[in-house]
Short mmCIF file of C-alpha atoms in Angstrom, two decimals:
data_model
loop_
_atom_site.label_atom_id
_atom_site.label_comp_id
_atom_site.label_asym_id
_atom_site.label_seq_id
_atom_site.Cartn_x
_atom_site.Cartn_y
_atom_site.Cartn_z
CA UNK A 143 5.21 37.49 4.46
CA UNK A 144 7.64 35.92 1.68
CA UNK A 145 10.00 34.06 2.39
CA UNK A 146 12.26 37.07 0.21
CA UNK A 147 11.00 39.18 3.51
CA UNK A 148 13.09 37.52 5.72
CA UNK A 149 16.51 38.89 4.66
CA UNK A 150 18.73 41.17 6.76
CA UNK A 151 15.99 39.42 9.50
CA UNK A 152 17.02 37.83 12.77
CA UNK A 153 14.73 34.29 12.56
CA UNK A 154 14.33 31.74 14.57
CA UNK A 155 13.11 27.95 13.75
CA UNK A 156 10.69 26.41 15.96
CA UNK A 157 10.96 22.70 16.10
CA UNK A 158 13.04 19.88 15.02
CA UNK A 159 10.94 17.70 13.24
CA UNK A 160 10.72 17.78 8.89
CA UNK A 161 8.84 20.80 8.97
CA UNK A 162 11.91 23.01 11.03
CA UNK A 163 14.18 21.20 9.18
CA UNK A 164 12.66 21.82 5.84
CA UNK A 165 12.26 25.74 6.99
CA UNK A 166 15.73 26.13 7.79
CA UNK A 167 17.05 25.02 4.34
CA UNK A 168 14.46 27.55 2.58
CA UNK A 169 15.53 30.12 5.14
CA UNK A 170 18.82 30.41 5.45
CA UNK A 171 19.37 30.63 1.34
CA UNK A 172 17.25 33.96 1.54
CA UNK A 173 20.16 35.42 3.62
CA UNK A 174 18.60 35.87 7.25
CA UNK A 175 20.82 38.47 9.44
CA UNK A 176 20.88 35.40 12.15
CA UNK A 177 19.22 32.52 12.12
CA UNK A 178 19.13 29.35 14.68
CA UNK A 179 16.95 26.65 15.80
CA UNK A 180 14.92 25.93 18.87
CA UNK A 181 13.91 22.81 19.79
CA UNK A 182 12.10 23.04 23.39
CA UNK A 183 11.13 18.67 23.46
CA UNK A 184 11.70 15.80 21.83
CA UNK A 185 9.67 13.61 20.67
CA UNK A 186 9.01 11.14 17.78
CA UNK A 187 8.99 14.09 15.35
CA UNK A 188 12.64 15.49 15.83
CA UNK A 189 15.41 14.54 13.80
CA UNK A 190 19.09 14.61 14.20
CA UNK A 191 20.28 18.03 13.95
CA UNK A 192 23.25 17.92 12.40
CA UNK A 193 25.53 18.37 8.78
CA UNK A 194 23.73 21.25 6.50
CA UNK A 195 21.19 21.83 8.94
CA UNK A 196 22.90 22.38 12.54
CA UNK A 197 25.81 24.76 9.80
CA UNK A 198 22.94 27.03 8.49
CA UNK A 199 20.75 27.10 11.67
CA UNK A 200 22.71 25.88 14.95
CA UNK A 201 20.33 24.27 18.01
CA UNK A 202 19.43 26.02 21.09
CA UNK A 203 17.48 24.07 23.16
CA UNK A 204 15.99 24.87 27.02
CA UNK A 205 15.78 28.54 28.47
CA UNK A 206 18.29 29.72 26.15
CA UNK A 207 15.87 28.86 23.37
CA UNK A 208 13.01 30.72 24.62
CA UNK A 209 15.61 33.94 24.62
CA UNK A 210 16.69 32.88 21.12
CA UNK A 211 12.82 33.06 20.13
CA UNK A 212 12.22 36.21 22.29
CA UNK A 213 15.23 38.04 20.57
CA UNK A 214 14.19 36.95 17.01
CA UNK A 215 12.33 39.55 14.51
CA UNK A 216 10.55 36.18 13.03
CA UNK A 217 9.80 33.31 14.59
CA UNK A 218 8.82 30.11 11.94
CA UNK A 219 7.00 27.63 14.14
CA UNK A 220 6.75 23.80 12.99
CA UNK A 221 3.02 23.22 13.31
CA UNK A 222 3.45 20.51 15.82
CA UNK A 223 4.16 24.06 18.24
CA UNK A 224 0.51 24.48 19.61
CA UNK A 225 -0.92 27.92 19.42
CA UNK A 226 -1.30 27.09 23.45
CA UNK A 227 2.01 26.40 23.89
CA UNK A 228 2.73 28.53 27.17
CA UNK A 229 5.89 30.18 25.72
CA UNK A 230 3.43 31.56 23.09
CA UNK A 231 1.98 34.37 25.56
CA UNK A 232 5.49 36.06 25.92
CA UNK A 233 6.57 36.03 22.28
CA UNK A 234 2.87 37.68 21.07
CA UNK A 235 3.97 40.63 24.09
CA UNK A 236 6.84 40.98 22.96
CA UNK A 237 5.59 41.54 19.69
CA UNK A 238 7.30 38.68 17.54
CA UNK A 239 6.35 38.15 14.38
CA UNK A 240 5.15 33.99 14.22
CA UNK A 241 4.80 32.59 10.73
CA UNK A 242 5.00 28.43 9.24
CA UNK A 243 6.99 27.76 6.83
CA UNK A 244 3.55 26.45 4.85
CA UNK A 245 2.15 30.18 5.13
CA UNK A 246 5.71 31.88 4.08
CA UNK A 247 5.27 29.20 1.05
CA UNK A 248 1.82 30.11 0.22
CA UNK A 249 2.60 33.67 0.04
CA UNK A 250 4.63 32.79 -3.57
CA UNK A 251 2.23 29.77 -4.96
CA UNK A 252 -1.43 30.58 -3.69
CA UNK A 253 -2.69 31.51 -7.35
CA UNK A 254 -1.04 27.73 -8.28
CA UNK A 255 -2.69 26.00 -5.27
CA UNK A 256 -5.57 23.86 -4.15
CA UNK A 257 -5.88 23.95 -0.35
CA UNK A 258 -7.70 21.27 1.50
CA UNK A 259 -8.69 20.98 5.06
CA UNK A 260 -11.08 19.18 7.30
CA UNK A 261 -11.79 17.62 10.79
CA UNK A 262 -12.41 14.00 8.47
CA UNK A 263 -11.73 13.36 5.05
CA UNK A 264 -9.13 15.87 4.13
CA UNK A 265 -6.61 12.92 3.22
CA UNK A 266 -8.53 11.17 1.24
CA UNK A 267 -10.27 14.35 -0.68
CA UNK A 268 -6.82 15.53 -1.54
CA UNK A 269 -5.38 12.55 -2.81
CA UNK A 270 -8.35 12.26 -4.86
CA UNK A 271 -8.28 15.58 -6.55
CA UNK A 272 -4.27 14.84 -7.32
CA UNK A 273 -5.45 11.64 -9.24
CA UNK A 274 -8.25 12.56 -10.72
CA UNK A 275 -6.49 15.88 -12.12
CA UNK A 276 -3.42 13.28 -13.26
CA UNK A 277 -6.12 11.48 -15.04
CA UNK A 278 -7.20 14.91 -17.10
CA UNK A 279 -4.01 15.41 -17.87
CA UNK A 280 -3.43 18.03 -15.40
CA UNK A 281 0.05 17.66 -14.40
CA UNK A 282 0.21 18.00 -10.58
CA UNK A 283 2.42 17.93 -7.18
CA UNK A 284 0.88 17.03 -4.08
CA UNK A 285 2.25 17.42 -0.46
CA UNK A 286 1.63 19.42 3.00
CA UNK A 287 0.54 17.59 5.84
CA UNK A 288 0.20 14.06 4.01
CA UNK A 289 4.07 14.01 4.16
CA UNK A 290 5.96 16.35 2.17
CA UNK A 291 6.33 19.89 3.52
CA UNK A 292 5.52 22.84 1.17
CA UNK A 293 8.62 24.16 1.37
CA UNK A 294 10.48 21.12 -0.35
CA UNK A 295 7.93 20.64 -3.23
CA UNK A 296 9.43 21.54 -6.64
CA UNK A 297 8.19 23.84 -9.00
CA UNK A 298 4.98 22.90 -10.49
CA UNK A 299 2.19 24.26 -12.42
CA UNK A 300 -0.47 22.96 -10.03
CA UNK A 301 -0.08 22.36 -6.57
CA UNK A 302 -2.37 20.00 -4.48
CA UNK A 303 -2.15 20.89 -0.41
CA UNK A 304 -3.55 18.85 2.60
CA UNK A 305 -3.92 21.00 5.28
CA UNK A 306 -4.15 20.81 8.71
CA UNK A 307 -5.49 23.09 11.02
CA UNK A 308 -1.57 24.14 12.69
CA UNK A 309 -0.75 25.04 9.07
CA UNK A 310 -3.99 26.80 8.54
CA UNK A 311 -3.56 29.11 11.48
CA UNK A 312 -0.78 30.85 10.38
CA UNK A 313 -1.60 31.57 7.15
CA UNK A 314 -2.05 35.31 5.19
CA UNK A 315 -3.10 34.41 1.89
CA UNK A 316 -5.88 31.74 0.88
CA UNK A 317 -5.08 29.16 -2.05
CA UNK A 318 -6.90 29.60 -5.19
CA UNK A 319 -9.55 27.21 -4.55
CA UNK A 320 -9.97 26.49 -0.54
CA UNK A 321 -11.71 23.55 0.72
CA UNK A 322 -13.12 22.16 3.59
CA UNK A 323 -14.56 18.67 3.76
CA UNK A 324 -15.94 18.70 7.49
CA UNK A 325 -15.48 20.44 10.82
CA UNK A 326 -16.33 18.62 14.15
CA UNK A 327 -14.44 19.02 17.61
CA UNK A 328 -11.23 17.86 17.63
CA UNK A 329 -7.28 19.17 18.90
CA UNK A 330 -8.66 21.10 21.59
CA UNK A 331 -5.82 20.77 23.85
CA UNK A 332 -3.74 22.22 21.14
CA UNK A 333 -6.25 25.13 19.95
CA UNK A 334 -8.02 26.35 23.51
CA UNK A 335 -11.05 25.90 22.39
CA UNK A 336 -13.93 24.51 19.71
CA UNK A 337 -14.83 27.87 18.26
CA UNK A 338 -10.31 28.81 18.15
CA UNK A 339 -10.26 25.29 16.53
CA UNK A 340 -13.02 26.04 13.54
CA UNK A 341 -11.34 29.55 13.13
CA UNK A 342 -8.13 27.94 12.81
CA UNK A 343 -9.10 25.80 10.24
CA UNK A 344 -11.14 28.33 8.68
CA UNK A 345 -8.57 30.87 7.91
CA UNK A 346 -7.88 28.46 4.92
CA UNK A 347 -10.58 31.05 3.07
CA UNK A 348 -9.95 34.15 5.05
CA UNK A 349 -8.04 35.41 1.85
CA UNK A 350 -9.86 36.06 -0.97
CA UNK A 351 -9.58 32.64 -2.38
CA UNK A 352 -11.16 32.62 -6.03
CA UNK A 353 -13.41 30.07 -5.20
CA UNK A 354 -14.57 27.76 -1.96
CA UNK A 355 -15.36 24.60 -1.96
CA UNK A 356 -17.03 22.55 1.37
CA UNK A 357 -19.32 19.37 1.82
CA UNK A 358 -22.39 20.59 1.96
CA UNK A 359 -24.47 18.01 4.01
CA UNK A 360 -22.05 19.28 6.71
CA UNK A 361 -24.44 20.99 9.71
CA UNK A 362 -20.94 22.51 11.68
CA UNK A 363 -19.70 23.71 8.46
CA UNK A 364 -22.84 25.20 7.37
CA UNK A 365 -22.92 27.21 10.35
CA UNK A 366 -19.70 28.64 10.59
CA UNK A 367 -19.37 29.13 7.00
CA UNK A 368 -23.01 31.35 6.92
CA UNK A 369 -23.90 33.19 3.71
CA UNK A 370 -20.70 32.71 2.39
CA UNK A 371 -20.14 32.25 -1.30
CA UNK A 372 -19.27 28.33 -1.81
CA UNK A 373 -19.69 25.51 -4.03
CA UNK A 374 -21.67 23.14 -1.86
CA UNK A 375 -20.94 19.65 -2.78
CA UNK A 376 -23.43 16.98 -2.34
CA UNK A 377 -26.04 18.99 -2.57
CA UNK A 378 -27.99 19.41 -5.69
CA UNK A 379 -26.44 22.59 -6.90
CA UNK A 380 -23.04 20.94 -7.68
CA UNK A 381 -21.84 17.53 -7.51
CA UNK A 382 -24.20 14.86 -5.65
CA UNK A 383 -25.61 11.40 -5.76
CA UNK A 384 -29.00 10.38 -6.50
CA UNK A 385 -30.93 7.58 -8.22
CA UNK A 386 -29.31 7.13 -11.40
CA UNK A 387 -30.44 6.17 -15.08
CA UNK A 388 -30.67 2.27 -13.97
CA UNK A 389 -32.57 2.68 -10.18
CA UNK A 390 -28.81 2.41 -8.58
CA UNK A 391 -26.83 5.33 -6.79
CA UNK A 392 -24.54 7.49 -9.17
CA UNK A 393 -22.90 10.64 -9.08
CA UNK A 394 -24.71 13.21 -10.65
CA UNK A 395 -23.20 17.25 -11.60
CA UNK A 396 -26.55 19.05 -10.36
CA UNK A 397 -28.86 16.49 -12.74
CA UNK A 398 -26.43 15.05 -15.20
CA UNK A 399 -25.72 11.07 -14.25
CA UNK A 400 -21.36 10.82 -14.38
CA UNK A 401 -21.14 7.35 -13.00
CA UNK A 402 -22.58 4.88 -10.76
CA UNK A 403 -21.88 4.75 -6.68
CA UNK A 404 -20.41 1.19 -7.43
CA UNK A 405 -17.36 2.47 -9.51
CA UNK A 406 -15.99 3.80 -5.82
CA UNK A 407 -14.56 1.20 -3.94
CA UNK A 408 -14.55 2.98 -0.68
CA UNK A 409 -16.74 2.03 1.93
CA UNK A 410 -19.06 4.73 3.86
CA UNK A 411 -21.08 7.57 2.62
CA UNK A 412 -18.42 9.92 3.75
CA UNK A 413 -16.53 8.71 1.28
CA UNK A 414 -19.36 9.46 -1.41
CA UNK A 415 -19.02 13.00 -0.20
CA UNK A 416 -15.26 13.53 -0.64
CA UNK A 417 -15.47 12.20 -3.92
CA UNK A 418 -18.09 14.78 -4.59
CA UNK A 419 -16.03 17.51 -3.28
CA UNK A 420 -13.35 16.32 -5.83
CA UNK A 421 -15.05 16.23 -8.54
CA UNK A 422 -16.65 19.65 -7.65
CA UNK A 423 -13.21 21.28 -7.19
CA UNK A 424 -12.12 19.84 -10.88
CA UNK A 425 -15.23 21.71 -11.97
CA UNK A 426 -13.81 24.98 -10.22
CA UNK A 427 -10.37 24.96 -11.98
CA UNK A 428 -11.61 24.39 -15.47
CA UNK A 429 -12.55 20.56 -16.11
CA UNK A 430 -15.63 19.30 -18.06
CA UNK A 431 -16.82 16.74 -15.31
CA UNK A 432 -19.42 15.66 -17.62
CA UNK A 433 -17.21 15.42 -20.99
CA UNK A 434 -14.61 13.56 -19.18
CA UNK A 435 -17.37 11.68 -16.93
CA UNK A 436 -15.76 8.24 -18.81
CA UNK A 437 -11.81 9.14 -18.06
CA UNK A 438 -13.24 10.01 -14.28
CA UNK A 439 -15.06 6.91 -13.94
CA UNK A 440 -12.44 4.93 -14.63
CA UNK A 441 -9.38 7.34 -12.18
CA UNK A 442 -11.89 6.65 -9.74
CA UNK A 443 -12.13 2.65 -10.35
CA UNK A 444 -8.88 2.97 -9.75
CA UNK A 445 -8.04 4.97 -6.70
CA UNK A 446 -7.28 2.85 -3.27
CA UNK A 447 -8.08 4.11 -0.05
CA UNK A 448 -5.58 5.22 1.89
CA UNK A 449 -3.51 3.22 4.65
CA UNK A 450 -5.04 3.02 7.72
CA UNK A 451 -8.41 4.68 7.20
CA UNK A 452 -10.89 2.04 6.86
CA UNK A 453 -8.25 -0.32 5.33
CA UNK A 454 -10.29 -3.82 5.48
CA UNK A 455 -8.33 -7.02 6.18
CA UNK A 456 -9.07 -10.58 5.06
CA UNK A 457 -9.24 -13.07 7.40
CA UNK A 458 -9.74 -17.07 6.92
CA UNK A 459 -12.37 -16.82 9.62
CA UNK A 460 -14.72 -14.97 7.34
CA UNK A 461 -14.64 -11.60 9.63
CA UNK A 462 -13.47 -8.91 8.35
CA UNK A 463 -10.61 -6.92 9.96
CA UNK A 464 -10.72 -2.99 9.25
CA UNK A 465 -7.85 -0.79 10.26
CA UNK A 466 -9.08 2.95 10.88
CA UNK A 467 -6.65 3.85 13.32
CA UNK A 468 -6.36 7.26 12.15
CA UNK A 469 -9.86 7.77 13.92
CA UNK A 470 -8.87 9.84 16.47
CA UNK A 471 -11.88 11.39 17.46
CA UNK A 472 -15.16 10.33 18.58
CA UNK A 473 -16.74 11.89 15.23
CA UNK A 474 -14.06 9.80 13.28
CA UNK A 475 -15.23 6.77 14.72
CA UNK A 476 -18.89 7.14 14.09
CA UNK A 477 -18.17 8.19 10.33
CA UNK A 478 -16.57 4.73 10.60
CA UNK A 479 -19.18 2.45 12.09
CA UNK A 480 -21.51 4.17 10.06
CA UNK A 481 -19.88 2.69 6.71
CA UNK A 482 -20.66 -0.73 8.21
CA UNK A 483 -24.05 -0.47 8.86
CA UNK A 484 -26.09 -3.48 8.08
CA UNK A 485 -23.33 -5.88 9.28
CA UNK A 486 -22.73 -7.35 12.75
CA UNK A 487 -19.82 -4.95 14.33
CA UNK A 488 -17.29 -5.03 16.79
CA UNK A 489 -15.28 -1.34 17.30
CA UNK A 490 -12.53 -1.25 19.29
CA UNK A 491 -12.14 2.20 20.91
CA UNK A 492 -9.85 3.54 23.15
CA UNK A 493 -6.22 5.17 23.12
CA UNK A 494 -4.57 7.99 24.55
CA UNK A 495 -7.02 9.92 26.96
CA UNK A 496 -7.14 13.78 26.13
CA UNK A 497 -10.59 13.87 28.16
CA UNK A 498 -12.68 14.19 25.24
CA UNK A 499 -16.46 14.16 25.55
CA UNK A 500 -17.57 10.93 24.45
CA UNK A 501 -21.35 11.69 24.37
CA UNK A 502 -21.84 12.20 20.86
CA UNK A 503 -20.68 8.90 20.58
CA UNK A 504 -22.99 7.59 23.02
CA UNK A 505 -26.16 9.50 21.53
CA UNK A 506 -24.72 8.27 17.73
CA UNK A 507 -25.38 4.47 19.13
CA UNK A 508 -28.31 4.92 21.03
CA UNK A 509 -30.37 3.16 18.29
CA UNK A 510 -27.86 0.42 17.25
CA UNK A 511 -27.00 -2.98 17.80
CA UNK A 512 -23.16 -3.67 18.48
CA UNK A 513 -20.50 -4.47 20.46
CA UNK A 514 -17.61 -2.34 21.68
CA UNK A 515 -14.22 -3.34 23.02
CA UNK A 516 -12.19 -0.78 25.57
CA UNK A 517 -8.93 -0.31 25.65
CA UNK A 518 -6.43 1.10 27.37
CA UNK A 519 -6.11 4.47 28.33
CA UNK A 520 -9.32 5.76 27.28
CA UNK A 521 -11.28 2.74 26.46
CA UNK A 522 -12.41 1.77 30.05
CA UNK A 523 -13.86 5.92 30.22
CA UNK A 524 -15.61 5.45 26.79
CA UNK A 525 -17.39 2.21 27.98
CA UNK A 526 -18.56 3.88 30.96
CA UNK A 527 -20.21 6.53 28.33
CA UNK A 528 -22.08 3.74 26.82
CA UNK A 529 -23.28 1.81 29.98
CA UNK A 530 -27.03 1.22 29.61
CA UNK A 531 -27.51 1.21 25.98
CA UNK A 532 -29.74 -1.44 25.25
CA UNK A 533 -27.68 -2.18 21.83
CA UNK A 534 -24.18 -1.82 22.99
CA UNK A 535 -22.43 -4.88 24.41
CA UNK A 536 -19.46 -3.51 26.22
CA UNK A 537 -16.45 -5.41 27.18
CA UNK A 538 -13.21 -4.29 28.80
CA UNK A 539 -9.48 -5.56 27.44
CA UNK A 540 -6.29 -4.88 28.44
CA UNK A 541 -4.71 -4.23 25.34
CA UNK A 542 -5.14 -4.57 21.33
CA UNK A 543 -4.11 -8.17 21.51
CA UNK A 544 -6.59 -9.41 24.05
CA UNK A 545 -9.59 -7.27 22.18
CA UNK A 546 -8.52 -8.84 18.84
CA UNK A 547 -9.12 -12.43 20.90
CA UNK A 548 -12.12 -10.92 22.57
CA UNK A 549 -13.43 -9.59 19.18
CA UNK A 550 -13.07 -13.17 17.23
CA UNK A 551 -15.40 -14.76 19.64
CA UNK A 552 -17.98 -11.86 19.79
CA UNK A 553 -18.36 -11.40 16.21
CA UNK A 554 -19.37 -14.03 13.72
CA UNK A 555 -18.67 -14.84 10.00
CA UNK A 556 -19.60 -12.60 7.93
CA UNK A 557 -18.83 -9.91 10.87
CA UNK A 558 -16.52 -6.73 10.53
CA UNK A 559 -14.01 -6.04 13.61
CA UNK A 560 -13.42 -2.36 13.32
CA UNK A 561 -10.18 -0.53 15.32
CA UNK A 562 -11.56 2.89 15.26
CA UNK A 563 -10.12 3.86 18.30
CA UNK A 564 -11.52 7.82 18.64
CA UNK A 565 -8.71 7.77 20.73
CA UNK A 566 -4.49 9.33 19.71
CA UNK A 567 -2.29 6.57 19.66
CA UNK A 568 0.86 8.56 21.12
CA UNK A 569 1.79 6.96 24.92
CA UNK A 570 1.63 3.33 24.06
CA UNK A 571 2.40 3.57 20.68
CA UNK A 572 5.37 5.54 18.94
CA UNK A 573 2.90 6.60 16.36
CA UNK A 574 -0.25 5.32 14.49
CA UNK A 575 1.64 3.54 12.35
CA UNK A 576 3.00 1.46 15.37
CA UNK A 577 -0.50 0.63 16.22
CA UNK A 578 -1.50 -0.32 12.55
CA UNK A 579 1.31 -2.83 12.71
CA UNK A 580 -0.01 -3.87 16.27
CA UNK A 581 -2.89 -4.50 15.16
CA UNK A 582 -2.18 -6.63 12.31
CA UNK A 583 -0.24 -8.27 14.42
CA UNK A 584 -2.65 -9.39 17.02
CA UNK A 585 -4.85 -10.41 13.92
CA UNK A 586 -2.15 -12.69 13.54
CA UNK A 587 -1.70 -14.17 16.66
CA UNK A 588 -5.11 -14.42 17.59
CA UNK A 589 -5.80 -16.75 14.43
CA UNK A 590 -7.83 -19.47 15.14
CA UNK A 591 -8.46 -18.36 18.17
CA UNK A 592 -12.44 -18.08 18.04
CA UNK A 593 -13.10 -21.30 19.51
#
């Protein structure tokens, strides 16, 4: 569906946050027969409703908004609206058409678009490809689910998408060149289930994309994905890293050396892999990795992690402090600890308790030496998980402060203290900014505190 479809339509917007706002600009100038907005909670998403917004699609909120939705031809669902939402039953009987405003803006640009998705990595791979393809000289606009919604990009020649698995759901066309950097258990509560999860995400390539790109060293991908047709980065049929000309680690294209490991600041061999999948995607769209292996090197020198995954911290102690709090999963977290292997750790999990199953976590550390911090909601249950590992000192705190002042005296110089929590930050936390900013915070206040 276009969003040129929708005229002469009744619609209805689903949610109040930038997403339903954004949806009921681009709606209401394709000349809707009715058009209003539902909001059905609020929460740290919603914004005011009011000026342009509340004129072109007035709020109905409560039961009256579920009969709003129920009435509509289209409903355009912001894709904080779980699939399980239980309002969602009635609306599929009563045969509504549901749609995002990122699939109704996909319909119109999917020939111009590079669509990335993932359980891990997808931030980080997507705001890769935009700079490296800025560094060809491949004019770009990037946006989706890092911040800007699709439907208030401008017009652009290129377009560079993270994804997320709500705004792969609804889609009905694929991008030109699809890609999927890793799929492990994770939003449950919002999908039903693992497998409605990985099909979720996976309708990113249900389309006919021109060409699909994935990490190949991923097992759950590899699965799902079957015989499929794909460029399989970090493998040695595309773009992968192996010994190199001088002994070290470099990126290779199949057997051609590009650069060397070093040139990528980011920690973790995850992050080797999304760079991989970058590079391969350039490859899919047109680019000489090899001839422009010197340009590349250098975008990549370049390129700083993003904010709060595995952002490290310098502290006068001599530990180092490492903000991940976008770990939200258990899977996160172990991507995590693994870039730090080799160095004395501390990881402090725990966050909002969904009731995830924290035994991968527990098998992942069965072998390792390091110490783990709980904290509240979920941290006391993941410490639990871990009792009886012969590697794994656990401790209990009774909030990020208190394991900051735990963590300086359990970890020596030289040490990394690691907030991966595997854990949502929503319930004590407005957001996971708010518990970045904790966190540096208690770094703060815990200075000097070792002793």
């Amino acid at each position: 569906m276009h969003l040129s479809d929708l005229r002469g339509r009744s619609v209805a917007i689903w949610g109040t946050g930038r997403e339903g706002m954004a949806a009921a600009i681009a709606v209401a100038a394709h000349g809707p027969a009715a058009l209003v907005a539902v909001d059905d909670r609020e929460d740290f998403l919603s914004l005011p409703w009011v000026g342009a917004v509340a004129e072109a699609a007035p709020l109905v909120s409560g039961k009256a908004g579920l009969e709003r939705l129920l009435a509509a031809d289209v409903v355009v669902r912001s894709p904080g609206v779980p699939q399980t939402h239980p309002w969602m039953p009635q609306l599929r009987e009563r045969g509504v058409l549901i749609t995002q405003g990122t699939a109704l803006w996909m319909a119109d640009h999917a020939e111009r678009t590079i669509g990335v998705t993932g359980s891990k990595g997808k931030s980080t791979t997507s705001s890769l490809i935009s700079h490296l393809l800025t560094a060809v000289d491949r004019s770009n606009v990037f946006g989706g689910n890092i911040g800007v919604p699709t439907l208030e990009l401008p017009e652009a020649e290129l377009y560079v998408l993270e994804l997320s698995s709500y705004q792969c759901s609804d889609l009905t066309e694929s991008p030109r060149v699809a890609v999927v950097t890793a799929l492990f258990p994770e939003h449950l509560d919002a999908h039903g289930s693992e497998q409605q999860y990985y099909r979720d995400k996976l309708n990113l390539i249900a389309y006919g994309p021109r060409t699909v790109v994935v990490n190949g060293s991923d097992p759950r991908l590899d699965v799902e994905l079957g015989d499929r047709a794909a460029v399989r980065a970090g493998t040695g049929d595309s773009v992968n890293v192996a010994v190199g000309p001088d002994g070290e680690p470099w990126f290779h294209l199949v057997d051609q050396p590009l650069f060397p490991r070093a040139v990528l600041s980011l920690v973790g061999r995850h992050n080797e892999g999304n760079l991989c999948v970058a590079l391969a995607v350039l490859g899919a769209i047109g680019v000489d990795v090899v001839a422009r292996k010197d340009t590349l090197a250098i975008a990549v020198a370049e390129f700083q992690g993003l904010a709060h995954r595995l952002t490290e911290i310098a502290d006068p102690s001599g530990i180092t402090f490492v903000d991940d709090t976008l770990a939200t999963s258990p899977y996160a977290a172990m991507y995590a600890i693994d870039a730090y292997d080799g160095r004395p750790l501390t990881v402090i999990l725990g966050g909002n308790d969904r009731g995830v199953d924290y035994g991968p976590l527990r098998d992942h550390l069965a072998e390792r030496e390091i110490t783990v911090i709980g904290i509240p909601d979920s941290g006391p249950r993941i410490v639990a998980t871990l009792a009886d590992l012969p590697g794994v000192n656990s401790e209990i705190a009774e909030g990020l402060t208190a394991a900051v002042r735990q963590a300086r005296k359990l970890t020596p110089p030289g040490g990394v203290v690691l907030l991966s929590p595997a854990a949502p930050s929503y319930g004590r936390y407005r957001n996971y900014q708010h518990r970045s900013e904790a966190f540096r915070e208690a770094i703060k206040e815990t200075a000097g505190s070792a002793s």
